[in-house]
Amino acid sequence: MTTGLGTVLISEGEIRRRIAEIGRQISKDYAGRTVTLVGILKGSFMFLADVIRAISLETPVEVDFMSVSSYGDATTTSGTVHIEKDLGISIDGKDVIIVEDIVDTGLTLLHVYNILSARGARSLRVATLLEKPGKSRYDRPLDYVGFKIPNKFVVGFGLDYAQRYRNLPDIRVLDDEA
Ligand code: IMP
């Protein structure tokens, strides 16, 4: 099987406009408070970099990153999670937004949410650039969603296939060619 890049699903311009809206919404929701963005590596780095610049300077922002790998099959939420890179800051008492690239089954998000919640975050919300249908493992609302997409494998704007294509400026479907 070889793989090739399919058509553009979401263009650079659409991404830029939607992220500007999300930044305005976050600025409004957190006015007068400090917000702590926790990016889930690696895929979220580009989304986070753009979102943070779309947040008003009147809303102080802290940033940190963590990296986790989930070992759980798709039929259970009891899989374990391994923290590959942990946060360098305490989030105790802070207003935190988890920043994800894509929520698929929601298993990764469920684990991260539980870890950060146990560390005493005062509030915990989620921002994701993309949402696939059927996030059955995570049943809380997603607070800031860039785009809902069909159940296809996508790459670009930080998302990879075997570590490739993260540098694409738009989101494309990865086509499988027999
Ligand atoms: P979940 O735990 O099933 O929600 O999967 C979330 C993670 O799987 C994301 O953070 C991505 O790293 C990866 N992932 C899921 N779908 C895609 C996709 O379409 N393209 C690239 N990565 C994906």
mmCIF file of C-alpha atoms and ligand atoms in Angstrom:
data_model
loop_
_atom_site.group_PDB
_atom_site.id
_atom_site.type_symbol
_atom_site.label_atom_id
_atom_site.label_comp_id
_atom_site.label_asym_id
_atom_site.label_seq_id
_atom_site.Cartn_x
_atom_site.Cartn_y
_atom_site.Cartn_z
ATOM 1 C CA MET A 1 0.000 0.000 0.000
ATOM 2 C CA THR A 2 1.276 3.452 -0.828
ATOM 3 C CA THR A 3 -0.155 6.660 0.480
ATOM 4 C CA GLY A 4 -0.688 9.982 -1.169
ATOM 5 C CA LEU A 5 -2.082 13.333 -0.277
ATOM 6 C CA GLY A 6 -5.703 13.813 -1.170
ATOM 7 C CA THR A 7 -7.710 16.956 -1.608
ATOM 8 C CA VAL A 8 -7.635 19.913 0.724
ATOM 9 C CA LEU A 9 -10.356 19.469 3.335
ATOM 10 C CA ILE A 10 -9.812 22.766 5.158
ATOM 11 C CA SER A 11 -7.868 25.618 3.574
ATOM 12 C CA GLU A 12 -5.317 27.910 5.207
ATOM 13 C CA GLY A 13 -7.766 30.795 5.071
ATOM 14 C CA GLU A 14 -10.566 28.844 6.720
ATOM 15 C CA ILE A 15 -8.209 27.727 9.487
ATOM 16 C CA ARG A 16 -6.961 31.284 10.039
ATOM 17 C CA ARG A 17 -10.463 32.728 10.268
ATOM 18 C CA ARG A 18 -11.751 30.047 12.617
ATOM 19 C CA ILE A 19 -8.756 30.321 14.952
ATOM 20 C CA ALA A 20 -9.253 34.104 15.121
ATOM 21 C CA GLU A 21 -12.841 33.460 16.235
ATOM 22 C CA ILE A 22 -11.736 30.958 18.863
ATOM 23 C CA GLY A 23 -9.135 33.430 20.164
ATOM 24 C CA ARG A 24 -11.799 36.129 20.493
ATOM 25 C CA GLN A 25 -14.107 33.725 22.308
ATOM 26 C CA ILE A 26 -11.381 32.658 24.754
ATOM 27 C CA SER A 27 -10.485 36.324 25.392
ATOM 28 C CA LYS A 28 -14.128 37.016 26.200
ATOM 29 C CA ASP A 29 -14.605 33.926 28.372
ATOM 30 C CA TYR A 30 -11.445 34.532 30.414
ATOM 31 C CA ALA A 31 -11.525 38.342 30.601
ATOM 32 C CA GLY A 32 -9.785 39.500 33.784
ATOM 33 C CA ARG A 33 -8.324 36.051 34.501
ATOM 34 C CA THR A 34 -5.094 34.317 33.625
ATOM 35 C CA VAL A 35 -5.556 31.323 31.361
ATOM 36 C CA THR A 36 -3.126 28.403 31.175
ATOM 37 C CA LEU A 37 -2.928 26.613 27.822
ATOM 38 C CA VAL A 38 -1.720 23.015 27.990
ATOM 39 C CA GLY A 39 -0.787 21.765 24.516
ATOM 40 C CA ILE A 40 -0.783 18.020 23.907
ATOM 41 C CA LEU A 41 2.288 17.211 21.839
ATOM 42 C CA LYS A 42 3.102 16.834 19.149
ATOM 43 C CA GLY A 43 0.094 17.557 16.987
ATOM 44 C CA SER A 44 -1.211 20.656 18.782
ATOM 45 C CA PHE A 45 1.869 22.858 18.438
ATOM 46 C CA MET A 46 0.716 24.745 15.342
ATOM 47 C CA PHE A 47 -2.856 25.252 16.520
ATOM 48 C CA LEU A 48 -1.603 26.453 19.903
ATOM 49 C CA ALA A 49 0.878 28.849 18.315
ATOM 50 C CA ASP A 50 -1.894 30.486 16.320
ATOM 51 C CA VAL A 51 -4.538 30.437 19.056
ATOM 52 C CA ILE A 52 -2.256 32.097 21.586
ATOM 53 C CA ARG A 53 -1.635 35.001 19.207
ATOM 54 C CA ALA A 54 -5.382 35.372 18.716
ATOM 55 C CA ILE A 55 -5.967 35.872 22.468
ATOM 56 C CA SER A 56 -6.215 39.468 23.611
ATOM 57 C CA LEU A 57 -3.174 40.924 25.383
ATOM 58 C CA GLU A 58 -5.528 41.875 28.183
ATOM 59 C CA THR A 59 -5.931 38.184 28.988
ATOM 60 C CA PRO A 60 -2.666 36.957 30.517
ATOM 61 C CA VAL A 61 -1.679 33.552 29.108
ATOM 62 C CA GLU A 62 0.625 30.832 30.399
ATOM 63 C CA VAL A 63 1.688 27.923 28.192
ATOM 64 C CA ASP A 64 3.057 24.479 28.818
ATOM 65 C CA PHE A 65 3.090 21.184 26.954
ATOM 66 C CA MET A 66 2.733 17.544 27.767
ATOM 67 C CA SER A 67 3.035 14.393 25.762
ATOM 68 C CA VAL A 68 1.191 11.170 26.513
ATOM 69 C CA SER A 69 0.690 7.815 24.891
ATOM 70 C CA SER A 70 -2.454 5.849 25.507
ATOM 71 C CA TYR A 71 -2.452 2.119 25.722
ATOM 72 C CA GLY A 72 -6.103 1.219 25.591
ATOM 73 C CA ASP A 73 -8.182 -0.560 23.056
ATOM 74 C CA ALA A 74 -11.092 1.234 21.489
ATOM 75 C CA THR A 75 -13.651 -0.643 23.517
ATOM 76 C CA THR A 76 -12.567 0.318 27.005
ATOM 77 C CA THR A 77 -11.753 3.495 28.891
ATOM 78 C CA SER A 78 -9.630 1.616 31.364
ATOM 79 C CA GLY A 79 -6.476 1.650 29.255
ATOM 80 C CA THR A 80 -3.421 3.124 30.905
ATOM 81 C CA VAL A 81 -1.653 6.255 29.859
ATOM 82 C CA HIS A 82 2.047 6.887 29.892
ATOM 83 C CA ILE A 83 3.234 10.458 30.402
ATOM 84 C CA GLU A 84 6.199 10.857 28.066
ATOM 85 C CA LYS A 85 6.742 14.523 28.848
ATOM 86 C CA ASP A 86 5.126 16.121 31.838
ATOM 87 C CA LEU A 87 4.265 19.735 32.559
ATOM 88 C CA GLY A 88 6.950 21.933 34.058
ATOM 89 C CA ILE A 89 4.486 24.134 35.919
ATOM 90 C CA SER A 90 1.894 23.519 38.595
ATOM 91 C CA ILE A 91 -1.703 23.901 37.481
ATOM 92 C CA ASP A 92 -3.129 23.833 40.992
ATOM 93 C CA GLY A 93 -5.851 26.493 41.255
ATOM 94 C CA LYS A 94 -5.438 27.581 37.629
ATOM 95 C CA ASP A 95 -7.899 28.034 34.795
ATOM 96 C CA VAL A 96 -6.651 25.531 32.230
ATOM 97 C CA ILE A 97 -7.500 24.906 28.602
ATOM 98 C CA ILE A 98 -6.292 21.596 27.169
ATOM 99 C CA VAL A 99 -5.272 22.214 23.557
ATOM 100 C CA GLU A 100 -5.609 19.207 21.250
ATOM 101 C CA ASP A 101 -5.055 18.782 17.531
ATOM 102 C CA ILE A 102 -7.836 16.271 16.983
ATOM 103 C CA VAL A 103 -10.277 14.318 19.114
ATOM 104 C CA ASP A 104 -11.023 10.955 17.579
ATOM 105 C CA THR A 105 -12.138 8.310 20.099
ATOM 106 C CA GLY A 106 -11.527 10.786 22.922
ATOM 107 C CA LEU A 107 -9.394 8.305 24.859
ATOM 108 C CA THR A 108 -6.299 10.520 24.945
ATOM 109 C CA LEU A 109 -8.372 13.482 26.037
ATOM 110 C CA LEU A 110 -10.108 11.472 28.732
ATOM 111 C CA HIS A 111 -6.759 10.497 30.232
ATOM 112 C CA VAL A 112 -5.321 13.991 30.063
ATOM 113 C CA TYR A 113 -8.493 15.498 31.519
ATOM 114 C CA ASN A 114 -8.393 13.088 34.467
ATOM 115 C CA ILE A 115 -4.699 13.736 35.133
ATOM 116 C CA LEU A 116 -5.087 17.523 35.095
ATOM 117 C CA SER A 117 -8.287 17.421 37.092
ATOM 118 C CA ALA A 118 -6.532 15.371 39.799
ATOM 119 C CA ARG A 119 -3.833 18.040 39.967
ATOM 120 C CA GLY A 120 -6.302 20.618 41.201
ATOM 121 C CA ALA A 121 -6.995 22.824 38.202
ATOM 122 C CA ARG A 122 -9.646 25.366 39.190
ATOM 123 C CA SER A 123 -11.354 25.008 35.858
ATOM 124 C CA LEU A 124 -10.652 22.768 32.908
ATOM 125 C CA ARG A 125 -11.823 23.313 29.352
ATOM 126 C CA VAL A 126 -10.879 21.803 26.016
ATOM 127 C CA ALA A 127 -9.936 23.393 22.710
ATOM 128 C CA THR A 128 -9.445 21.163 19.696
ATOM 129 C CA LEU A 129 -8.757 22.113 16.113
ATOM 130 C CA LEU A 130 -10.605 19.082 14.759
ATOM 131 C CA GLU A 131 -13.313 16.767 16.009
ATOM 132 C CA LYS A 132 -14.146 13.440 14.408
ATOM 133 C CA PRO A 133 -17.560 11.854 14.920
ATOM 134 C CA GLY A 134 -18.077 9.317 17.674
ATOM 135 C CA LYS A 135 -15.813 10.546 20.467
ATOM 136 C CA SER A 136 -17.429 7.913 22.619
ATOM 137 C CA ARG A 137 -14.650 7.722 25.217
ATOM 138 C CA TYR A 138 -15.021 11.351 26.311
ATOM 139 C CA ASP A 139 -18.518 12.439 27.251
ATOM 140 C CA ARG A 140 -18.006 16.040 28.388
ATOM 141 C CA PRO A 141 -18.578 18.866 25.928
ATOM 142 C CA LEU A 142 -15.692 20.143 23.841
ATOM 143 C CA ASP A 143 -15.613 23.860 24.632
ATOM 144 C CA TYR A 144 -13.806 25.226 21.568
ATOM 145 C CA VAL A 145 -13.918 23.220 18.343
ATOM 146 C CA GLY A 146 -12.317 24.436 15.134
ATOM 147 C CA PHE A 147 -13.989 22.075 12.696
ATOM 148 C CA LYS A 148 -16.037 18.894 12.788
ATOM 149 C CA ILE A 149 -14.719 16.570 10.107
ATOM 150 C CA PRO A 150 -15.783 13.231 8.624
ATOM 151 C CA ASN A 151 -14.222 10.023 9.844
ATOM 152 C CA LYS A 152 -11.204 10.169 7.529
ATOM 153 C CA PHE A 153 -7.499 10.220 8.320
ATOM 154 C CA VAL A 154 -6.226 13.764 7.894
ATOM 155 C CA VAL A 155 -2.791 15.371 7.922
ATOM 156 C CA GLY A 156 -1.318 18.856 7.956
ATOM 157 C CA PHE A 157 -1.275 21.868 10.248
ATOM 158 C CA GLY A 158 0.609 19.867 12.883
ATOM 159 C CA LEU A 159 -1.073 16.497 12.264
ATOM 160 C CA ASP A 160 1.064 13.693 10.933
ATOM 161 C CA TYR A 161 1.066 10.349 9.247
ATOM 162 C CA ALA A 162 4.166 8.435 10.451
ATOM 163 C CA GLN A 163 5.686 11.803 11.490
ATOM 164 C CA ARG A 164 5.234 13.300 8.010
ATOM 165 C CA TYR A 165 3.133 16.149 6.663
ATOM 166 C CA ARG A 166 2.986 18.210 9.860
ATOM 167 C CA ASN A 167 4.321 21.171 7.886
ATOM 168 C CA LEU A 168 1.384 21.386 5.470
ATOM 169 C CA PRO A 169 -0.337 24.743 5.969
ATOM 170 C CA ASP A 170 -3.790 23.240 5.375
ATOM 171 C CA ILE A 171 -5.663 20.067 6.361
ATOM 172 C CA ARG A 172 -5.780 17.282 3.788
ATOM 173 C CA VAL A 173 -7.222 13.806 3.614
ATOM 174 C CA LEU A 174 -4.601 11.118 3.367
ATOM 175 C CA ASP A 175 -5.574 8.900 0.467
ATOM 176 C CA ASP A 176 -4.733 5.239 0.450
ATOM 177 C CA GLU A 177 -3.896 3.932 -2.986
ATOM 178 C CA ALA A 178 -3.852 0.189 -3.427
HETATM 179 P P1 IMP B 1 -8.031 9.611 20.337
HETATM 180 O O1 IMP B 1 -7.362 9.250 21.635
HETATM 181 O O2 IMP B 1 -8.608 8.420 19.634
HETATM 182 O O3 IMP B 1 -9.022 10.742 20.461
HETATM 183 O O4 IMP B 1 -6.878 10.062 19.353
HETATM 184 C C1 IMP B 1 -6.261 11.275 19.450
HETATM 185 C C2 IMP B 1 -4.904 11.256 18.787
HETATM 186 O O5 IMP B 1 -4.839 10.341 17.682
HETATM 187 C C3 IMP B 1 -4.631 12.625 18.200
HETATM 188 O O6 IMP B 1 -4.028 13.497 19.151
HETATM 189 C C4 IMP B 1 -3.728 12.300 17.030
HETATM 190 O O7 IMP B 1 -2.388 12.233 17.442
HETATM 191 C C5 IMP B 1 -4.185 10.920 16.570
HETATM 192 N N1 IMP B 1 -5.142 11.002 15.436
HETATM 193 C C6 IMP B 1 -6.433 10.626 15.434
HETATM 194 N N2 IMP B 1 -6.993 10.824 14.217
HETATM 195 C C7 IMP B 1 -6.014 11.356 13.441
HETATM 196 C C8 IMP B 1 -5.980 11.804 12.054
HETATM 197 O O8 IMP B 1 -6.958 11.768 11.296
HETATM 198 N N3 IMP B 1 -4.774 12.295 11.638
HETATM 199 C C9 IMP B 1 -3.672 12.381 12.423
HETATM 200 N N4 IMP B 1 -3.668 11.978 13.700
HETATM 201 C C10 IMP B 1 -4.833 11.471 14.215
#
